[in-house]
XYZ file of C-alpha atoms in Angstrom:
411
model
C 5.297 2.220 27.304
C 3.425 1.351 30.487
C 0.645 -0.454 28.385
C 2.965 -2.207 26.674
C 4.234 -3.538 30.299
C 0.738 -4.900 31.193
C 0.397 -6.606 27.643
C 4.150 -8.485 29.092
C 2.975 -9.122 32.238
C -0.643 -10.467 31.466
C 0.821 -12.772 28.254
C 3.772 -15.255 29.676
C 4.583 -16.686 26.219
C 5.108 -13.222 25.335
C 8.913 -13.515 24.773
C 9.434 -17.015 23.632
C 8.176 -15.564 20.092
C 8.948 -13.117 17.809
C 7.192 -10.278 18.343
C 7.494 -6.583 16.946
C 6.259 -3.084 18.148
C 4.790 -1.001 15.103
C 5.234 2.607 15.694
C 2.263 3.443 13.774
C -0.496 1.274 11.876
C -0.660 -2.194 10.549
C -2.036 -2.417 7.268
C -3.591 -6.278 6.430
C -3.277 -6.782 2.790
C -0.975 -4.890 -0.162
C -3.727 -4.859 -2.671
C -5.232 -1.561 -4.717
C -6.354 -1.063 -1.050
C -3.601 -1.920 1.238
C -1.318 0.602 -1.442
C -3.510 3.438 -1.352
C -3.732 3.841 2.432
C -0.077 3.195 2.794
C 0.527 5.977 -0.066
C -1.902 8.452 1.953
C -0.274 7.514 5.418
C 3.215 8.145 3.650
C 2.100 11.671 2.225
C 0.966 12.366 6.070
C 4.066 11.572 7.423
C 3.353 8.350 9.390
C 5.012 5.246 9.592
C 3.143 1.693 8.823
C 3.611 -1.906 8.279
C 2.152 -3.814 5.459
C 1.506 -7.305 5.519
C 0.827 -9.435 2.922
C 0.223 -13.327 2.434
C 1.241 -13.473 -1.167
C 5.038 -13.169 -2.426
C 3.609 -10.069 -4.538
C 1.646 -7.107 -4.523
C -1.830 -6.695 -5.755
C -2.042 -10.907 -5.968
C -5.466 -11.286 -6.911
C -4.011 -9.192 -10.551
C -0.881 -10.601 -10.656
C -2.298 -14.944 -10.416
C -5.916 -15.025 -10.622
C -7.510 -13.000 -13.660
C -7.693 -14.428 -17.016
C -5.049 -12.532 -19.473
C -8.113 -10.854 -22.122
C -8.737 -9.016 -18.702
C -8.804 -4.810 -18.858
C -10.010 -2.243 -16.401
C -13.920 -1.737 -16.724
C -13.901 1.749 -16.145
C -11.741 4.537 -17.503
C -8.466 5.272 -16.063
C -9.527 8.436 -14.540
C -11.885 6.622 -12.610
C -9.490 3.847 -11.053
C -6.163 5.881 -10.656
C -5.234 5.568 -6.731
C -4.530 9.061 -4.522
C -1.494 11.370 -5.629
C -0.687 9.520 -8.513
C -2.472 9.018 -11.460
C -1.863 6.901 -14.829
C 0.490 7.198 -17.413
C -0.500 9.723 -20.049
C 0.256 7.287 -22.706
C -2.082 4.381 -21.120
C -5.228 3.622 -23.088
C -8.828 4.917 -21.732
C -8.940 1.342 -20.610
C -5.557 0.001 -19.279
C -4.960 -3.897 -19.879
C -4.388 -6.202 -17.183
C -0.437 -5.539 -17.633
C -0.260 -2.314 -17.490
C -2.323 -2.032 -14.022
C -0.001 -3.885 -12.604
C 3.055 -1.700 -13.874
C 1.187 0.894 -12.392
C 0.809 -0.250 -9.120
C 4.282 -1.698 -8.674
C 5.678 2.142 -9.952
C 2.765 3.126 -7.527
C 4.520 1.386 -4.661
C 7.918 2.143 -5.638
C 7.281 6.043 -5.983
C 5.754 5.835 -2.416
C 8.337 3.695 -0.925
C 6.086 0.769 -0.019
C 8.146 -2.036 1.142
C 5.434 -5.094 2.184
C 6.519 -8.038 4.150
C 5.945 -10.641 1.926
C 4.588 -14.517 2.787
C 2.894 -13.308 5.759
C -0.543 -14.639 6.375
C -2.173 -13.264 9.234
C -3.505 -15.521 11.519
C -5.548 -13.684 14.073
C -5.855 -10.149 14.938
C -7.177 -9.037 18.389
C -7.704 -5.718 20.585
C -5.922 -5.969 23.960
C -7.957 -3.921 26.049
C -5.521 -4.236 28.805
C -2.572 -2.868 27.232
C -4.668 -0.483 24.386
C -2.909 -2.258 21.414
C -3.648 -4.678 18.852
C -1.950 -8.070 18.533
C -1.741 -9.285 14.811
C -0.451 -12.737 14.792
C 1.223 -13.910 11.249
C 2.985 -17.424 10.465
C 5.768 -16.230 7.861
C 6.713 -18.987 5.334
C 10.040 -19.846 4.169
C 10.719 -22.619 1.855
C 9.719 -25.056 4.451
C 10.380 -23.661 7.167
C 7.604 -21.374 9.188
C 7.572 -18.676 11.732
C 5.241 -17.241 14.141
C 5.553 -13.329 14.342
C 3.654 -10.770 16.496
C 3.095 -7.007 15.731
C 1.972 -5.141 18.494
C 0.177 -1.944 17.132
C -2.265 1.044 17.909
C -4.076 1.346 14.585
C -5.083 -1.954 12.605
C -5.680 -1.315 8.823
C -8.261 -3.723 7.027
C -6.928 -4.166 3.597
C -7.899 -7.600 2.343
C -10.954 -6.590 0.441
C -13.616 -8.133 -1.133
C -12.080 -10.260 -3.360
C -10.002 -12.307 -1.004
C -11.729 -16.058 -1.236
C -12.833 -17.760 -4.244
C -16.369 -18.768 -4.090
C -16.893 -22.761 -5.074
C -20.644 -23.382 -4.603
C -22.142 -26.908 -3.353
C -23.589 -28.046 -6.360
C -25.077 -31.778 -6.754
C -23.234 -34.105 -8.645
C -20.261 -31.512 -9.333
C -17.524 -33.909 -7.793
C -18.868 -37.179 -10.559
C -18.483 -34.603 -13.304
C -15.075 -36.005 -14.450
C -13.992 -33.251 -16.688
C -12.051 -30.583 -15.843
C -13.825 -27.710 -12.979
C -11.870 -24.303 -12.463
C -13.058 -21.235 -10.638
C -12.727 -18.013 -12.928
C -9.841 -17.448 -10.865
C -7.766 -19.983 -12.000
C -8.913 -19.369 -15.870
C -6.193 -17.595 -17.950
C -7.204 -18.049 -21.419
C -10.081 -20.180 -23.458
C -7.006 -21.717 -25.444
C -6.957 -25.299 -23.645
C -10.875 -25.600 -24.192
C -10.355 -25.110 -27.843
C -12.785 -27.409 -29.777
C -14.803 -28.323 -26.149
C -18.040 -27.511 -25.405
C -17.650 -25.464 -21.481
C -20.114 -24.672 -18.897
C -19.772 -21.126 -17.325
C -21.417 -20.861 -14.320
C -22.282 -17.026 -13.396
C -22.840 -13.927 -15.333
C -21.234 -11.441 -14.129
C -18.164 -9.331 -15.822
C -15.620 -12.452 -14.994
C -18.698 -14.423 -16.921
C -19.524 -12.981 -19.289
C -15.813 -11.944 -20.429
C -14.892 -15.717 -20.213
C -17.796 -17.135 -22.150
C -16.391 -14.120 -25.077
C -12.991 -15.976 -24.368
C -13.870 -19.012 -24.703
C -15.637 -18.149 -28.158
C -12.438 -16.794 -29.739
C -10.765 -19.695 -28.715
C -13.118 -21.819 -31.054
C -15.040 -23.388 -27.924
C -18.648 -23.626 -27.237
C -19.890 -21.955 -24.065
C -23.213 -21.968 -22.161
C -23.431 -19.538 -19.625
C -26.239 -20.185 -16.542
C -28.208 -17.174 -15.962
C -30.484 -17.947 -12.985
C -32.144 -14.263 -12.444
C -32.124 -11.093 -14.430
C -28.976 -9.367 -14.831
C -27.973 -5.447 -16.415
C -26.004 -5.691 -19.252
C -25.212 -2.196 -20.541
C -22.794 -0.947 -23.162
C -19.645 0.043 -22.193
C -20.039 3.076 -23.923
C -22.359 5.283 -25.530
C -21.222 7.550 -28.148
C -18.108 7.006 -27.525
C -17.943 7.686 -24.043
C -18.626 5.557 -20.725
C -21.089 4.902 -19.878
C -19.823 5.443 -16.158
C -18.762 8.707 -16.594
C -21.884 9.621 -18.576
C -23.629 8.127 -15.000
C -21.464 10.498 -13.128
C -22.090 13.390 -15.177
C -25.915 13.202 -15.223
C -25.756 12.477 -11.330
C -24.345 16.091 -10.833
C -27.619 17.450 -11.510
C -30.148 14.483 -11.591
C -31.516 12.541 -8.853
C -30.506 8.732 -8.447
C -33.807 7.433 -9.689
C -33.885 9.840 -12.814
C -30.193 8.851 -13.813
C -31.377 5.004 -13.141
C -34.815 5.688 -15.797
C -32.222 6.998 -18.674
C -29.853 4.167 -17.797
C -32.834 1.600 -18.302
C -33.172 2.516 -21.865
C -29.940 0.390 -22.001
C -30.317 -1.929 -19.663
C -31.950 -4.979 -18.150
C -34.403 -5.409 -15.997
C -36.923 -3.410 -13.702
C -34.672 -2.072 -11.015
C -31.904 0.500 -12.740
C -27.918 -0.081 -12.368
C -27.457 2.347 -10.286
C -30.041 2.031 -7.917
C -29.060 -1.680 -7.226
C -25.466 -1.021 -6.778
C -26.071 1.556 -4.483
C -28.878 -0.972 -2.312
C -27.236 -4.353 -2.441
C -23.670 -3.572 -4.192
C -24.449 -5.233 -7.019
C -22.376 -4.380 -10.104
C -24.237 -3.863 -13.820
C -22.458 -6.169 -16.517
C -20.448 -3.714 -18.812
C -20.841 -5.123 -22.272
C -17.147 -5.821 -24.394
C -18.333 -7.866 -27.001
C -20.569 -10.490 -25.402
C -23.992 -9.616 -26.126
C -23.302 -9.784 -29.538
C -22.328 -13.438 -29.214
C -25.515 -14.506 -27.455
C -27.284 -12.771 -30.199
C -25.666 -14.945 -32.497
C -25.960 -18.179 -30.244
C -22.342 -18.728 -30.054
C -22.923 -17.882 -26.599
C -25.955 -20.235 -25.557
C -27.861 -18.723 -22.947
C -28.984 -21.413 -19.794
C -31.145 -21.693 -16.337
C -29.936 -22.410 -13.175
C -28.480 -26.182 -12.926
C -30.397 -29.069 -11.048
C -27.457 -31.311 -11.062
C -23.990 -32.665 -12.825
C -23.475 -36.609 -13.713
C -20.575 -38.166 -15.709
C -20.323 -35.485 -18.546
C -23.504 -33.994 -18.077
C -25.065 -31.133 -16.695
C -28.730 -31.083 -15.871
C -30.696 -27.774 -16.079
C -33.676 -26.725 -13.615
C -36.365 -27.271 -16.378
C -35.537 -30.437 -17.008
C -32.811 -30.166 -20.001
C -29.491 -32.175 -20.212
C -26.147 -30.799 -21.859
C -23.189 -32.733 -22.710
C -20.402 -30.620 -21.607
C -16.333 -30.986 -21.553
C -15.364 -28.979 -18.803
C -17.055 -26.146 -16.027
C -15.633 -22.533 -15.602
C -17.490 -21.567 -12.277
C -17.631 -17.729 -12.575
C -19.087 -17.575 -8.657
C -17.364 -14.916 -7.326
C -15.021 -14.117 -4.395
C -15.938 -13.235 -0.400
C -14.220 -11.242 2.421
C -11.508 -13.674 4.210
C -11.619 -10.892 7.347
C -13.939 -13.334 9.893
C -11.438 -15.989 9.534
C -9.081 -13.623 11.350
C -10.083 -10.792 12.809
C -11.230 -11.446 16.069
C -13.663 -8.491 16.440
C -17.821 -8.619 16.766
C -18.670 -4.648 16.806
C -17.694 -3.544 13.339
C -17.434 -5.675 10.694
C -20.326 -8.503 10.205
C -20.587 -12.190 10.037
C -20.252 -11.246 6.491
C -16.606 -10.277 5.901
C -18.027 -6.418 5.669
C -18.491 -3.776 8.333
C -22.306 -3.316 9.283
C -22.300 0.755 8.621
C -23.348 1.950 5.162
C -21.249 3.201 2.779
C -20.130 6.256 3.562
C -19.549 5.442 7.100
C -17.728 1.863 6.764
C -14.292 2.887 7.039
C -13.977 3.392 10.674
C -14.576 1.092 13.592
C -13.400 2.013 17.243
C -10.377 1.115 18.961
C -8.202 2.274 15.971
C -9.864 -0.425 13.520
C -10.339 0.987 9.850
C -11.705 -0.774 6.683
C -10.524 0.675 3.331
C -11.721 -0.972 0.148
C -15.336 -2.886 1.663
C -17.616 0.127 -0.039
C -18.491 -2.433 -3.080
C -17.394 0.862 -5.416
C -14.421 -0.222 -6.720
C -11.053 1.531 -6.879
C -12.669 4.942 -6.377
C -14.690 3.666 -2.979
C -11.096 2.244 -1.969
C -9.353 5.327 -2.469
C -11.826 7.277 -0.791
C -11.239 5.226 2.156
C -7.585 5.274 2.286
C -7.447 9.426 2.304
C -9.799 8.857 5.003
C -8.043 6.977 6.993
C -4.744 8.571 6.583
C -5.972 11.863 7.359
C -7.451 10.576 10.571
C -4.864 8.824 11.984
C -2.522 11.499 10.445
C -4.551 14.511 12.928
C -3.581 12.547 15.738
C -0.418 11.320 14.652
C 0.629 14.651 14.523
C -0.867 16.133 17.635
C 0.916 13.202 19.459
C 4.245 14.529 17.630
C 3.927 18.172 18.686
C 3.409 17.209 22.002
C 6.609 14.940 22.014
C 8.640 17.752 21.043
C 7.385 20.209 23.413
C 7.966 17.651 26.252
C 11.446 17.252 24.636
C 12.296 20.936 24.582
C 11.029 21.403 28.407
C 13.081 18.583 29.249
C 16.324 19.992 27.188
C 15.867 23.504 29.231
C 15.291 22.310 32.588
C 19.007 20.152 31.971
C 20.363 23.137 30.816
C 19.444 24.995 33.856
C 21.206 22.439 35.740
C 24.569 23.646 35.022
């Protein structure tokens, strides 16, 4: 309480807006990752805030995937702590039904988020020990400035937070229709057109499939080599058949069986584990560039009324541009911190060390490993502030007891 005194008397605007004092941790974000830590911190006994800028959980699900879209991975493998899928959900749950998950997810753990929040800045008071997250909360048209003053700040915003648009020449004289993946539901409005996707990656190559069983012609740009493997072997995943063989095989073995499968020199796993790079898991696309109903195109030089110019010279006609670029971290627009997380949007320790910054700062969900990395964060985290949460606790209610004895001794 006396820190919170010096944070009043150093800030004089302090009461002339809202402002709110979180008896526990702020989590930023009620994604996968924002869910799981609040889940964690629930089973441990602690209270938390979670903010979030949409009207919804798990946003980037709920408005900006395409509707073909299913988990990659089996269930098992993306199932967040203490609760796992329904027994009757498919090996690989569709879009839909991961999102009925994680709203029963949040419902079972009593996750309320405070909705149309965007935070604004975040910033350790060294003064006063606490962190000040700033939000602007939106109502129809009417906005308000909130503070939450808090000891432990959550990270939860992810990679995925900010579309990618690259600065391409010529893109704004196009004239047909541009979309980022994100906005791209289904290839049944490019029926008939011929569509440039630009990236090939998963969100890619699944929308250049899409777009080919919407009777549309896609050309995909692949500027460098990419792994493409099958999304299962056998019958089983090709994932879990990773996992498996890494229980007894080094990295670099597990990466020489995997290149059997794959493209190029440097195996799947290998590059996911150096530069986070994810392998393409094949659903159907390969089989369409085999056929050249996929068409297969280098990097572009430039766009021009309708056109598309490729780097070796080559000119397309095209109808409209999917650009399959990718998302970023959204955390330095905000987060007004220089010792953990990088210029980047990611903290500077390797994975597994990422998840814990000083101060009371924690990242859950930056690992570049998916649902699993985030969940292994979120136990993490809850179990850390949980030890001290508790200690705190104990100590409370010893003080509490002395104090009850020494008034009954009064009388």
């Amino acid at each position: 309480m006396e820190n919170l005194f010096r944070l009043v008397d150093q800030d004089q605007d302090f009461f002339q807006r809202k402002w709110t004092l979180v008896n526990g941790p702020v989590i930023v974000g009620a994604g996968p990752s924002g869910l799981a830590t609040a889940a964690c911190l629930r089973e441990q006994g602690v209270s938390f805030v979670v903010l979030e800028r949409a009207e919804c959980i798990a946003s980037l699900w709920q408005k900006r995937t395409y509707d073909r879209l299913k988990l990659h991975l089996p269930k098992q493998f993306c199932q967040l702590p203490k609760l796992p899928f329904p027994e009757d959900f498919p090996e690989y749950p569709t879009k839909k039904q991961f999102i009925e998950y994680l709203e029963s997810y949040a419902k079972h753990f009593d996750i309320n988020p405070k909705f149309n929040e965007c935070v604004q800045s975040a910033r350790y008071d060294e003064t006063s020990g606490f962190w000040r997250v700033k939000t602007v909360v939106t109502s129809g048209s009417n906005k308000t400035e909130i503070e939450y003053i808090c000891r432990w700040l959550v990270v939860a915003t992810g990679e995925n937070a900010e579309c990618v648009v690259p600065d391409i020449e010529g893109l704004a004289e196009f004239g047909g229709e541009v979309v980022h993946a994100c906005e791209y539901k289904s290839g049944e409005k490019f029926q008939g057109q011929k569509v440039l996707v630009v990236g090939c990656g998963n969100s890619g190559m699944e929308v250049s499939l899409d777009l080919c069983n919407h009777s549309a012609s896609p050309s995909m740009v692949v500027r460098s080599s990419v792994h493409v493997l099958p999304r299962e072997i056998f019958g089983k995943s090709t994932f879990e058949l990773a996992v498996l063989m890494l229980k007894w095989l080094p990295i670099w073995l597990v990466d020489k069986l995997m290149l059997v499968l794959a493209w190029p020199s440097m195996g799947p796993l290998e590059l996911k584990n150096t530069e986070g790079k994810t392998p393409v898991l094949d659903t159907g696309a390969l089989e369409k560039i085999r056929s050249g109903d996929i068409i297969v195109v280098p990097g572009i030089k430039r766009f021009s009324l309708g056109q598309v110019e490729l780097v070796n010279g080559e000119k397309l006609d095209i109808d409209s541009v999917v650009l399959a670029t990718g998302y970023s971290s959204n955390v330095p627009y905000w987060l007004q911190e220089g010792e953990f997380f990088s210029n980047n949007g990611f903290p500077k320790a390797p994975f597994p060390h990422g998840w814990k910054g000083n101060a009371g700062l924690y990242a859950v969900g930056f690992t570049k490993r998916g649902l699993s990395g985030a969940s292994s964060d979120a136990m993490r985290i809850a179990q850390d502030i949980g030890k001290v949460w508790k200690e705190e606790t104990k100590q409370q209610k010893k003080r509490t007891i002395a104090c009850h004895r020494r008034c009954i001794s009064q009388f």
